[in-house]
Amino acid sequence: MMLSVLGYLALALAFLFAVFGLMAALFGVILKEPTWIKYARSALLLIFPLVTISLVVLLLMLAGLHFELGYVYSVTSRDMPLYMRLTALWGGQSGSLLFWSWLLAGFSLVFGLRKWRQENDIFAWALVVVFFTLGFFLMINVLFESPFERLWHMPDGSRILSLLPPSGAWLLIPADGQGLNPLLRHPGMIWHPPVLYLGFIGFIIPFALAIGSLAAGRHDRRWLEIARPWILITWIFLSLGLVLGMRWAYDVLGWGGYWGWDPVEVAALLPWLSATALLHTQILQERRDSFKRWNYALVVLTFVLVIFGTFITRSGVLSSVHTFAGGSIWLPMLIYTTVLVLVSLGLLAYRWRDLRAEYEPEFGFNKETLVLFTNLVLLSILVICLLGVIYPLLSELLTNTQITVGPAWYKRITGPLFIVLVLLVGVCPLAAWSGTNLLRLKKRVWFVLLLSVLVPLLTWLLGEVRNGVVLLSLWLVGFSILVMLADYLQQVIAAQRNHGGHIISALWMPVRRNLRRYGGVLVHLGIILMTIGIIGIEGLQQEIQTSLIIGEQVELSGFVFKFESLEHSEDEGRLITEAVLSISRDGKPRGVLYPRREIFTNMGLAITHPGLKSNLAADLYAILIDWQPGSQDQTAFSIYYNPLVSWLWIGAAVLTLGAILAVLPEKPRKTR
């Protein structure tokens, strides 16, 4: 009892400090009194330790199987290992909101510890934004979704959740809990939600800085200079979160793919698209103090999309495998989102004229024009995806029937735009900032073009691929990689000529002298490598659904899959059925697949675990669909041949490495 009350009181006290901090920050900016800002800052520094106490208490109760706690009962059970009981912290609505508030308090703490010198006016208004957001989510946990409510048995036989004992009630302690949804019992549960949350929550700081700069009436780019590492680090986490989710889907959901265009998946992609556009336009403002309006608008859009995605996930307005039960938080979340949008857009509109750039962009074949065009493509994809997410809501509002759009709709409309993005990634290194000599460019690019044509040509001849879109996409991928390689080698040759030394030193010198530039190159290379995986699974995937008895075999893409056996077992409340498929090609063994199906008897739910064999060329992927018990165990399988999909995960690793490289501080160059 004492533990749960302690956890709730720490959370409630943190909420009160957030309310006090918000009021103190408002008094400070309105009265222009620094003392109130100091009070607000002190309150901000106290919130994180208090929320940490609350979080630790809940973790202890999850680990200790305190089933008298309603949240612990709903997400844990005795058959779950310790690591899974701990990850159940973010497996339900109230626990994940507490984890969200804890991360938000942590980001706010780091923000508050920074030494502010010439930016006190920005900091004061930014504190208002941070406290408003932090206070809102703490309020949700304290008033609407507390994870510390206990189960009580009432005299009339009913059961209720309450922090304190109701009159005449006695504490109910179930023998076991319901446990996590089987789909969440996967190692991906350790990494995917926390990393994705970091990618969402981190945007509060750039957003607060932008609003602070607008409210303070500043027209310089100081807010953007401070926000840049926050934007990039948060973008890294968001990118990783999306990729980890893709890998989880590929491993568990059992449909041979990695992205199902589920509304919540798409809602998570939206802030990534706007943040990627922001990363590009912030470079233009840093170079020539242009695109001020773009950057303010994009940072506001990104955070609004984060909150929109959170609303979609937690309100229950859309049906998805990723959403939580609706509960009672949809209305406060709708009010908060509405206030956030109206205030942000109103302030941006109020300062719009003051943000006019003195520099007019030069349109032509230069990096500035290509960056602008890239952003237009990114935002076009964003608008299409946003329409796809809200269409079910609009259809329900107008027709009282919720109609969703499927993967085919998204692919048909966004596919050509993604192809244009790949082309832009390849072309951009060829352009200069101030303009490009097309005659000199022609001399540089003809050899690259000739080599890149070999990629689709060899694919057509040796791989017997006849899909025109796939061949075009592979040509663009080859062209982009060769352009990047040629640009890098040119810099290496120049470094060797100017500084001499060993060739190994010359290979590293361009990177060492310009970490930010080559970090960006690696990010773009990572995206191109990911594109190879996407081309493989979207354009070249082969599938067969078949029913086999033991000893029978089926062929797919030159591989022979033989059904060797079907084994049944039981383990901790799960009925496990595992098939054994041997693989051979040209009479030579190529490995074994072990697809299995698990039935959780206490929930009546079943999940599939595909059998998977991977290499750089292709994945062999088998799903056990169903079986007919009997002497021959007739069994239904879906078998997939997924070419090049490993490059999707390799590209994600390269992208992450490049982003880390880009955020590292560069050493100042020595002046002679």
XYZ file of C-alpha atoms in Angstrom:
672
model
C 0.000 0.000 0.000
C 2.693 2.467 0.992
C 4.598 1.989 -2.250
C 1.633 2.801 -4.476
C 0.707 5.853 -2.398
C 4.333 7.030 -2.491
C 4.402 6.687 -6.272
C 1.173 8.626 -6.684
C 2.173 11.384 -4.209
C 5.519 11.899 -5.989
C 3.678 12.201 -9.300
C 1.090 14.581 -7.854
C 3.818 16.749 -6.322
C 5.609 16.873 -9.686
C 2.343 18.062 -11.266
C 1.995 20.815 -8.657
C 5.558 21.949 -9.323
C 4.742 22.054 -13.053
C 1.716 24.270 -12.344
C 3.814 26.501 -10.096
C 6.589 26.657 -12.693
C 4.118 27.631 -15.421
C 2.682 30.440 -13.294
C 6.144 31.634 -12.247
C 7.389 31.655 -15.854
C 4.312 33.619 -16.965
C 4.805 36.155 -14.155
C 8.465 36.442 -15.138
C 7.812 37.223 -18.813
C 4.818 39.477 -18.173
C 6.368 41.454 -15.297
C 9.885 41.141 -16.760
C 11.102 40.005 -13.373
C 14.117 37.608 -13.471
C 13.415 36.362 -9.940
C 10.253 34.589 -11.086
C 12.216 32.946 -13.912
C 14.678 31.622 -11.329
C 11.794 30.193 -9.315
C 10.432 28.527 -12.436
C 13.833 27.082 -13.274
C 14.189 25.657 -9.767
C 10.773 24.026 -10.074
C 11.814 22.489 -13.401
C 14.880 20.910 -11.809
C 12.760 19.280 -9.079
C 10.224 17.626 -11.363
C 12.536 14.993 -12.861
C 13.611 13.489 -9.486
C 9.980 13.306 -8.382
C 8.802 11.590 -11.567
C 11.810 9.253 -11.265
C 10.627 8.197 -7.794
C 7.194 7.453 -9.222
C 8.683 5.508 -12.138
C 10.959 3.418 -9.876
C 8.024 2.582 -7.610
C 5.999 1.301 -10.552
C 8.963 -0.720 -11.843
C 9.383 -2.345 -8.413
C 5.716 -3.267 -8.325
C 5.876 -4.682 -11.867
C 8.954 -6.736 -10.998
C 7.404 -7.878 -7.704
C 4.108 -8.959 -9.323
C 1.902 -6.773 -7.141
C -1.340 -7.865 -8.773
C -3.392 -5.751 -6.380
C -2.358 -2.834 -8.607
C -4.757 -2.642 -11.533
C -2.001 -1.750 -13.995
C 0.299 -4.565 -12.855
C -2.597 -7.029 -13.103
C -3.427 -5.939 -16.667
C 0.096 -6.134 -18.166
C 2.032 -8.820 -16.241
C 1.665 -12.474 -15.317
C 3.759 -15.053 -13.493
C 4.909 -16.721 -16.717
C 6.601 -13.517 -17.950
C 10.389 -13.209 -17.361
C 11.744 -10.250 -15.400
C 12.863 -8.245 -18.426
C 9.388 -8.540 -19.938
C 7.708 -7.461 -16.705
C 9.912 -4.360 -16.679
C 9.153 -3.528 -20.304
C 5.465 -3.791 -19.414
C 6.009 -0.281 -18.028
C 5.217 0.983 -21.543
C 2.917 -1.905 -22.453
C -0.274 -0.184 -21.278
C -1.862 3.258 -21.355
C -1.133 4.630 -17.884
C 2.354 3.131 -17.541
C 3.469 4.347 -20.953
C 2.142 7.827 -20.132
C 4.223 7.807 -16.950
C 7.265 6.769 -18.981
C 6.449 9.533 -21.492
C 6.252 12.106 -18.673
C 9.550 10.850 -17.243
C 11.358 11.254 -20.573
C 9.759 14.676 -21.043
C 10.922 15.706 -17.565
C 14.423 14.430 -18.403
C 14.644 16.488 -21.600
C 13.306 19.488 -19.683
C 15.947 18.996 -16.971
C 18.792 19.049 -19.506
C 17.218 22.122 -21.090
C 16.957 23.877 -17.727
C 20.568 23.136 -16.752
C 21.963 24.954 -19.773
C 23.719 28.243 -19.117
C 21.729 30.998 -20.812
C 23.607 34.213 -21.469
C 22.240 36.379 -24.262
C 19.115 34.273 -24.726
C 17.269 34.908 -21.447
C 14.288 36.312 -23.345
C 14.021 33.138 -25.444
C 14.578 30.935 -22.393
C 11.810 32.599 -20.375
C 9.146 32.047 -23.017
C 10.491 28.569 -23.804
C 9.984 27.695 -20.130
C 6.311 28.576 -20.485
C 5.968 26.112 -23.375
C 7.875 23.356 -21.558
C 5.860 23.740 -18.352
C 2.573 23.825 -20.251
C 3.359 20.547 -22.019
C 4.926 18.859 -18.996
C 2.051 19.930 -16.768
C -0.500 18.587 -19.241
C 0.960 15.071 -19.393
C 1.493 14.945 -15.620
C -2.134 16.011 -15.182
C -3.227 13.121 -17.416
C -1.307 10.688 -15.192
C -2.569 12.205 -11.938
C -6.224 12.796 -12.785
C -7.140 10.442 -15.646
C -4.686 7.564 -16.089
C -2.960 6.749 -12.813
C -0.977 3.484 -12.806
C -1.173 3.331 -9.003
C -4.866 2.551 -8.569
C -5.565 -0.721 -6.730
C -8.253 -3.359 -7.146
C -10.992 -3.335 -4.524
C -13.845 -5.748 -3.865
C -17.051 -3.917 -2.969
C -19.723 -5.233 -0.583
C -22.175 -5.580 -3.509
C -19.761 -7.927 -5.305
C -18.466 -5.428 -7.857
C -14.803 -4.573 -8.365
C -13.407 -1.085 -8.774
C -10.056 0.666 -9.164
C -9.122 3.267 -6.571
C -5.966 4.622 -4.977
C -7.502 4.769 -1.492
C -9.864 2.144 -0.005
C -13.575 2.870 -0.674
C -15.957 2.559 2.243
C -16.571 -1.079 3.188
C -14.293 -2.454 0.463
C -11.408 -4.861 0.902
C -8.254 -5.193 -1.159
C -8.358 -7.720 -3.984
C -5.116 -9.602 -4.720
C -5.505 -11.884 -7.783
C -3.387 -15.036 -7.933
C -2.116 -14.120 -11.390
C -2.304 -11.284 -13.922
C -3.621 -11.110 -17.454
C -0.173 -10.561 -18.966
C 0.984 -8.602 -21.981
C -0.601 -8.990 -25.377
C 1.314 -11.838 -27.079
C 2.369 -9.502 -29.911
C 4.270 -7.424 -27.340
C 6.209 -10.398 -25.947
C 9.186 -9.870 -28.175
C 12.709 -8.460 -27.658
C 11.655 -5.537 -29.846
C 9.549 -4.405 -26.886
C 12.788 -3.514 -25.098
C 13.989 -1.068 -27.731
C 11.276 0.084 -30.113
C 8.882 2.033 -27.811
C 11.597 3.840 -25.765
C 13.591 4.852 -28.830
C 10.454 6.024 -30.650
C 9.355 7.987 -27.566
C 12.756 9.700 -27.466
C 12.264 10.598 -31.122
C 8.886 12.139 -30.346
C 9.481 13.872 -27.039
C 12.814 15.451 -27.956
C 11.095 17.847 -30.351
C 9.626 19.731 -27.375
C 12.914 21.640 -27.003
C 13.247 22.934 -30.616
C 9.532 23.761 -30.534
C 9.862 25.640 -27.244
C 12.887 27.560 -28.552
C 11.041 28.536 -31.735
C 7.969 29.720 -29.810
C 10.248 31.506 -27.352
C 12.026 33.336 -30.157
C 8.734 34.319 -31.793
C 7.194 35.478 -28.514
C 10.301 37.488 -27.657
C 10.154 39.214 -31.050
C 13.632 38.145 -32.105
C 14.440 37.874 -35.811
C 17.913 36.321 -35.629
C 18.787 32.635 -35.982
C 20.117 32.125 -32.464
C 17.210 29.845 -31.534
C 18.039 27.621 -34.496
C 21.727 27.408 -33.557
C 20.758 26.200 -30.082
C 18.097 23.859 -31.440
C 20.256 22.233 -34.128
C 21.803 19.423 -32.000
C 18.428 18.782 -30.373
C 16.797 18.444 -33.799
C 19.465 16.127 -35.149
C 19.707 13.881 -32.073
C 15.934 13.598 -31.842
C 15.754 12.851 -35.576
C 18.263 10.012 -35.039
C 16.046 8.473 -32.355
C 12.916 8.899 -34.466
C 14.597 7.256 -37.463
C 15.852 4.368 -35.317
C 12.449 3.988 -33.685
C 10.758 3.655 -37.052
C 13.313 1.121 -38.298
C 13.116 -0.946 -35.091
C 9.352 -1.023 -35.504
C 9.799 -2.194 -39.087
C 12.092 -4.986 -37.934
C 9.655 -6.014 -35.219
C 6.817 -6.200 -37.732
C 9.015 -8.235 -40.078
C 9.853 -10.704 -37.291
C 6.485 -11.076 -35.587
C 3.430 -10.014 -37.558
C 4.004 -12.762 -40.080
C 2.922 -11.271 -43.388
C 6.311 -11.158 -45.085
C 6.710 -7.377 -44.951
C 8.000 -4.597 -42.735
C 5.509 -1.740 -43.239
C 1.753 -2.207 -43.397
C 0.691 1.447 -43.783
C -1.269 1.130 -40.544
C -2.680 4.551 -39.440
C -0.433 4.681 -36.364
C 2.630 3.700 -38.416
C 1.865 6.494 -40.868
C 1.204 8.960 -38.010
C 4.708 8.180 -36.685
C 6.187 8.783 -40.149
C 4.636 12.262 -40.458
C 6.937 14.104 -37.976
C 9.930 12.308 -39.516
C 9.068 13.782 -42.917
C 8.660 17.330 -41.580
C 11.781 17.037 -39.393
C 13.788 15.840 -42.401
C 12.606 18.899 -44.314
C 13.611 21.060 -41.326
C 17.128 19.592 -41.312
C 17.522 20.763 -44.901
C 16.113 24.288 -44.596
C 18.034 25.040 -41.404
C 21.209 24.739 -43.494
C 19.908 27.467 -45.808
C 19.202 29.825 -42.898
C 22.616 29.177 -41.399
C 24.342 29.938 -44.710
C 22.417 32.998 -45.908
C 19.881 33.800 -43.190
C 17.066 32.816 -45.556
C 14.022 30.574 -45.170
C 13.235 31.890 -41.666
C 9.534 31.353 -42.170
C 10.131 27.830 -43.426
C 12.084 26.855 -40.309
C 9.600 28.297 -37.843
C 6.709 26.692 -39.702
C 8.457 23.312 -39.976
C 9.416 23.083 -36.293
C 5.848 23.987 -35.296
C 4.474 21.461 -37.787
C 6.787 18.726 -36.513
C 5.765 19.077 -32.873
C 2.093 19.416 -33.740
C 2.383 16.166 -35.733
C 4.032 14.497 -32.718
C 1.068 15.463 -30.560
C -1.346 14.473 -33.336
C 0.260 11.019 -33.516
C 0.050 10.730 -29.733
C -3.637 11.648 -29.870
C -4.293 9.052 -32.587
C -2.491 6.353 -30.589
C -4.007 7.052 -27.191
C -7.491 8.352 -27.876
C -8.915 5.207 -29.468
C -10.411 7.164 -32.378
C -8.805 4.744 -34.859
C -8.569 0.984 -34.725
C -5.008 -0.333 -34.933
C -2.767 -3.012 -33.500
C -0.654 -0.126 -32.133
C -3.338 1.859 -30.305
C -4.242 1.802 -26.626
C -7.798 1.567 -25.337
C -9.511 4.922 -25.641
C -10.445 5.576 -22.026
C -11.253 9.104 -20.897
C -8.221 11.027 -22.132
C -9.384 11.764 -25.671
C -11.128 15.009 -24.680
C -8.238 16.610 -22.703
C -5.830 15.539 -25.452
C -8.080 17.098 -28.085
C -8.267 20.344 -26.092
C -4.485 20.442 -25.585
C -3.826 19.745 -29.277
C -6.294 22.454 -30.321
C -4.749 25.051 -27.993
C -1.263 24.094 -29.189
C -2.202 24.515 -32.853
C -4.109 27.776 -32.416
C -1.479 29.492 -30.263
C 1.449 28.335 -32.428
C -0.137 29.326 -35.731
C -1.468 32.566 -34.268
C 1.960 33.598 -33.015
C 3.587 32.614 -36.298
C 1.008 34.638 -38.251
C 1.534 37.634 -35.921
C 5.298 37.641 -36.576
C 5.080 36.629 -40.241
C 5.941 40.030 -41.724
C 8.917 40.443 -39.397
C 10.421 37.193 -40.686
C 10.852 38.361 -44.253
C 14.277 37.305 -45.550
C 16.513 39.982 -47.035
C 18.167 37.454 -49.314
C 16.213 36.277 -52.355
C 17.019 32.706 -53.435
C 18.657 32.176 -56.819
C 16.735 29.595 -58.808
C 18.809 27.388 -61.078
C 20.897 24.244 -60.876
C 22.323 24.843 -57.413
C 22.060 23.233 -53.987
C 19.634 25.844 -52.702
C 17.081 25.099 -55.427
C 17.539 21.339 -55.024
C 17.047 21.577 -51.233
C 13.878 23.581 -51.758
C 12.592 21.065 -54.298
C 13.472 18.199 -51.915
C 11.405 19.826 -49.206
C 8.459 20.247 -51.533
C 8.583 16.527 -52.343
C 8.867 15.594 -48.644
C 5.924 17.803 -47.748
C 3.879 16.403 -50.638
C 4.401 12.907 -49.239
C 3.463 14.251 -45.804
C 0.189 15.737 -47.059
C -0.751 12.487 -48.824
C 0.003 10.417 -45.717
C -1.881 12.854 -43.468
C -4.932 12.584 -45.719
C -4.712 8.811 -45.493
C -4.652 8.953 -41.672
C -7.547 11.387 -41.225
C -9.726 9.948 -44.020
C -11.301 7.325 -41.699
C -12.176 10.104 -39.233
C -13.689 12.272 -41.968
C -15.642 9.358 -43.437
C -17.036 8.463 -40.022
C -17.988 12.090 -39.392
C -19.773 12.428 -42.746
C -21.207 8.958 -43.291
C -21.158 7.408 -39.796
C -18.974 4.648 -41.266
C -15.213 4.480 -40.778
C -13.540 3.773 -44.135
C -9.784 3.250 -44.236
C -7.355 3.475 -47.140
C -5.050 0.532 -47.701
C -1.400 0.037 -48.621
C -2.151 0.037 -52.358
C -3.481 3.619 -52.143
C -0.361 4.890 -50.346
C 2.046 3.045 -52.637
C 0.368 4.203 -55.830
C 0.530 7.891 -54.863
C 3.741 8.143 -52.825
C 5.810 5.680 -54.892
C 6.685 8.134 -57.710
C 7.539 10.829 -55.136
C 9.961 8.515 -53.345
C 11.618 7.792 -56.701
C 12.045 11.552 -57.219
C 13.672 11.774 -53.764
C 16.220 9.112 -54.723
C 17.019 11.098 -57.871
C 17.506 14.286 -55.821
C 19.854 12.495 -53.427
C 21.996 11.514 -56.407
C 21.915 14.870 -58.168
C 22.506 17.153 -55.177
C 26.273 16.419 -54.748
C 26.795 17.541 -58.359
C 25.509 21.066 -57.670
C 27.308 23.958 -56.011
C 25.747 26.471 -53.633
C 26.108 29.515 -55.840
C 25.544 27.910 -59.233
C 27.033 25.154 -61.338
C 29.086 25.262 -64.504
C 27.063 22.885 -66.660
C 29.921 22.311 -69.119
C 32.237 21.246 -66.317
C 29.437 19.181 -64.832
C 28.983 17.365 -68.139
C 32.620 16.285 -68.042
C 32.233 15.014 -64.465
C 28.981 13.152 -64.867
C 29.178 11.277 -68.174
C 31.378 8.474 -66.823
C 29.170 8.070 -63.739
C 26.082 7.868 -65.949
C 27.705 5.214 -68.115
C 28.676 3.076 -65.128
C 25.280 3.451 -63.450
C 23.497 2.094 -66.532
C 25.312 -1.211 -65.926
C 23.261 -1.755 -62.760
C 19.830 -2.149 -64.419
C 21.427 -3.733 -67.487
C 23.074 -6.522 -65.460
C 19.914 -6.931 -63.398
C 17.926 -7.368 -66.604
C 20.397 -9.819 -68.139
C 21.457 -11.899 -65.118
C 18.507 -11.478 -62.762
C 15.855 -11.768 -65.468
C 14.026 -8.745 -64.020
C 11.572 -7.186 -66.461
C 9.798 -4.705 -64.182
C 10.470 -1.240 -65.618
C 9.915 0.613 -62.326
C 12.344 -1.696 -60.527
C 15.000 -1.248 -63.218
C 14.572 2.548 -63.140
C 14.828 2.577 -59.358
C 17.970 0.417 -59.396
C 19.530 2.743 -61.969
C 18.828 5.745 -59.729
C 20.299 3.911 -56.747
C 23.441 3.015 -58.687
C 23.743 6.557 -60.019
C 23.378 8.079 -56.543
C 25.992 5.799 -54.960
C 28.477 6.423 -57.781
C 27.994 10.201 -57.552
C 28.707 10.124 -53.813
C 31.743 7.902 -54.321
C 33.114 10.095 -57.127
C 32.674 13.251 -55.039
C 34.445 11.656 -52.071
C 37.339 10.344 -54.184
C 37.766 13.802 -55.690
C 38.207 15.213 -52.181
C 40.645 12.422 -51.278
C 42.767 13.142 -54.374
C 42.783 16.849 -53.532
C 43.843 16.110 -49.931
C 46.625 13.816 -51.137
C 47.841 16.461 -53.593
C 47.776 19.319 -51.089
C 49.012 17.610 -47.932
C 50.853 14.507 -49.093
C 51.232 11.727 -46.551
C 49.958 8.163 -46.579
C 46.895 7.231 -48.619
C 45.102 6.038 -45.456
C 45.505 9.507 -43.973
C 44.175 11.060 -47.177
C 41.105 8.794 -47.045
C 40.202 10.084 -43.575
C 41.230 13.721 -44.011
C 38.122 15.006 -45.865
C 35.880 13.458 -43.221
C 37.937 14.790 -40.325
C 37.976 18.302 -41.762
C 34.216 18.392 -42.389
C 32.352 16.021 -40.074
C 29.022 17.692 -40.709
C 29.237 17.403 -44.486
C 30.303 13.772 -44.568
C 27.890 12.893 -41.809
C 25.209 14.128 -44.187
C 26.727 12.100 -47.025
C 26.544 8.951 -44.890
C 22.931 9.734 -43.985
C 22.072 10.008 -47.679
C 24.035 6.826 -48.422
C 22.088 5.061 -45.664
C 18.807 6.159 -47.245
C 19.978 4.866 -50.627
C 20.969 1.505 -49.116
C 17.580 1.304 -47.401
C 16.026 2.012 -50.798
C 17.748 -1.106 -52.173
C 15.971 -3.188 -49.530
C 12.647 -1.485 -50.259
C 13.044 -2.117 -54.001
C 13.790 -5.765 -53.322
C 10.788 -6.493 -51.115
C 8.289 -4.220 -52.902
C 9.283 -4.965 -56.496
C 10.946 -8.368 -56.508
C 9.280 -10.306 -53.682
C 7.927 -13.738 -54.625
C 5.322 -15.601 -52.568
C 3.593 -18.957 -52.588
C 0.851 -20.300 -50.348
C 0.694 -24.060 -50.205
C -0.553 -26.987 -48.174
C 1.924 -29.821 -47.568
C 2.029 -33.143 -45.791
C 5.229 -34.400 -44.201
C 7.700 -35.389 -46.908
C 6.238 -33.153 -49.622
C 8.121 -30.205 -51.095
C 7.512 -27.003 -53.025
C 9.763 -24.811 -55.176
C 10.073 -21.026 -55.101
C 12.647 -18.929 -57.001
C 14.905 -21.931 -57.524
C 14.813 -23.026 -53.858
C 13.168 -26.290 -52.803
C 11.397 -26.307 -49.431
C 10.744 -29.781 -48.012
C 8.345 -30.315 -45.094
C 10.317 -32.521 -42.725
C 8.283 -32.626 -39.516
C 5.736 -30.928 -37.244
C 6.353 -30.838 -33.509
C 3.954 -29.897 -30.683
C 4.913 -28.799 -27.173
C 3.578 -26.861 -24.189
C 5.451 -24.265 -22.184
C 4.126 -21.919 -19.459
C 0.595 -21.561 -20.744
C 1.541 -21.668 -24.437
C 0.726 -24.386 -26.947
C 3.625 -24.334 -29.418
C 3.543 -25.910 -32.868
C 6.784 -25.785 -34.856
C 7.387 -26.968 -38.401
C 10.716 -27.955 -39.910
C 11.352 -26.960 -43.549
C 14.653 -27.985 -45.115
C 15.985 -25.821 -47.978
C 18.002 -26.987 -50.970
C 19.037 -25.554 -54.316
C 20.444 -27.517 -57.240
C 20.498 -30.547 -54.969
C 22.687 -28.835 -52.328
C 21.371 -28.157 -48.778
C 20.956 -24.433 -47.996
C 19.699 -24.528 -44.415
C 16.546 -25.121 -42.382
C 13.562 -22.920 -41.454
C 11.612 -23.322 -38.204
C 8.303 -21.426 -38.496
C 6.111 -21.793 -35.415
C 2.744 -20.792 -34.038
C 2.053 -20.119 -30.353
C -1.393 -20.172 -28.741
C -1.722 -18.393 -25.383
C -4.387 -20.503 -23.692
C -5.287 -17.992 -20.981
C -6.035 -15.298 -23.601
C -7.192 -17.413 -26.521
C -4.758 -15.523 -28.770
C -2.269 -16.913 -31.272
C 0.852 -15.401 -32.793
C 3.158 -16.597 -35.539
C 6.942 -16.578 -35.569
C 8.271 -16.901 -39.125
C 11.186 -19.097 -40.008
C 13.892 -16.870 -41.464
C 17.209 -17.343 -43.218
C 19.001 -14.166 -44.312
C 21.979 -13.085 -46.368
C 22.868 -9.997 -48.391
C 21.179 -11.350 -51.499
C 17.784 -12.405 -50.122
C 15.733 -13.625 -47.182
C 13.915 -16.948 -47.189
C 10.856 -16.464 -45.007
C 8.204 -19.040 -44.068
C 5.016 -18.726 -42.017
C 3.090 -21.584 -40.458
C -0.572 -20.727 -41.099
C -2.546 -23.756 -39.891
C -2.483 -27.541 -39.713
C -4.859 -30.472 -39.676
C -4.023 -32.937 -36.888
C -3.679 -36.466 -38.133
C -1.211 -39.070 -39.240
C 0.165 -36.905 -42.048
C -0.210 -33.476 -40.364
C -1.355 -31.586 -43.460
C -0.061 -28.045 -42.928
C -0.593 -24.709 -44.665
C 2.397 -22.436 -45.250
C 3.127 -19.028 -46.749
C 6.661 -18.930 -48.127
C 8.369 -15.745 -49.312
C 11.488 -14.972 -51.264
C 12.490 -11.428 -50.228
C 15.449 -10.171 -52.306
C 17.865 -7.561 -50.923
C 15.861 -6.851 -47.752
C 18.982 -7.056 -45.547
C 20.136 -3.791 -47.117
C 17.211 -2.081 -45.409
C 18.749 -2.809 -41.994
C 22.319 -2.123 -43.169
C 21.202 1.233 -44.558
C 19.582 2.105 -41.226
C 22.909 1.457 -39.458
C 24.804 3.639 -41.975
C 22.188 6.396 -41.601
C 22.588 6.329 -37.812
C 26.379 6.466 -38.063
C 26.184 9.438 -40.403
C 23.765 11.331 -38.169
C 26.030 10.766 -35.136
C 28.993 11.995 -37.161
C 27.077 15.112 -38.209
C 26.189 16.056 -34.643
C 29.762 15.764 -33.330
C 31.451 19.125 -32.682
C 34.080 20.014 -35.251
C 37.520 21.173 -34.240
C 38.175 24.783 -35.219
C 40.567 25.033 -38.147
C 43.930 26.558 -37.474
C 44.543 29.912 -39.107
C 47.938 30.788 -40.417
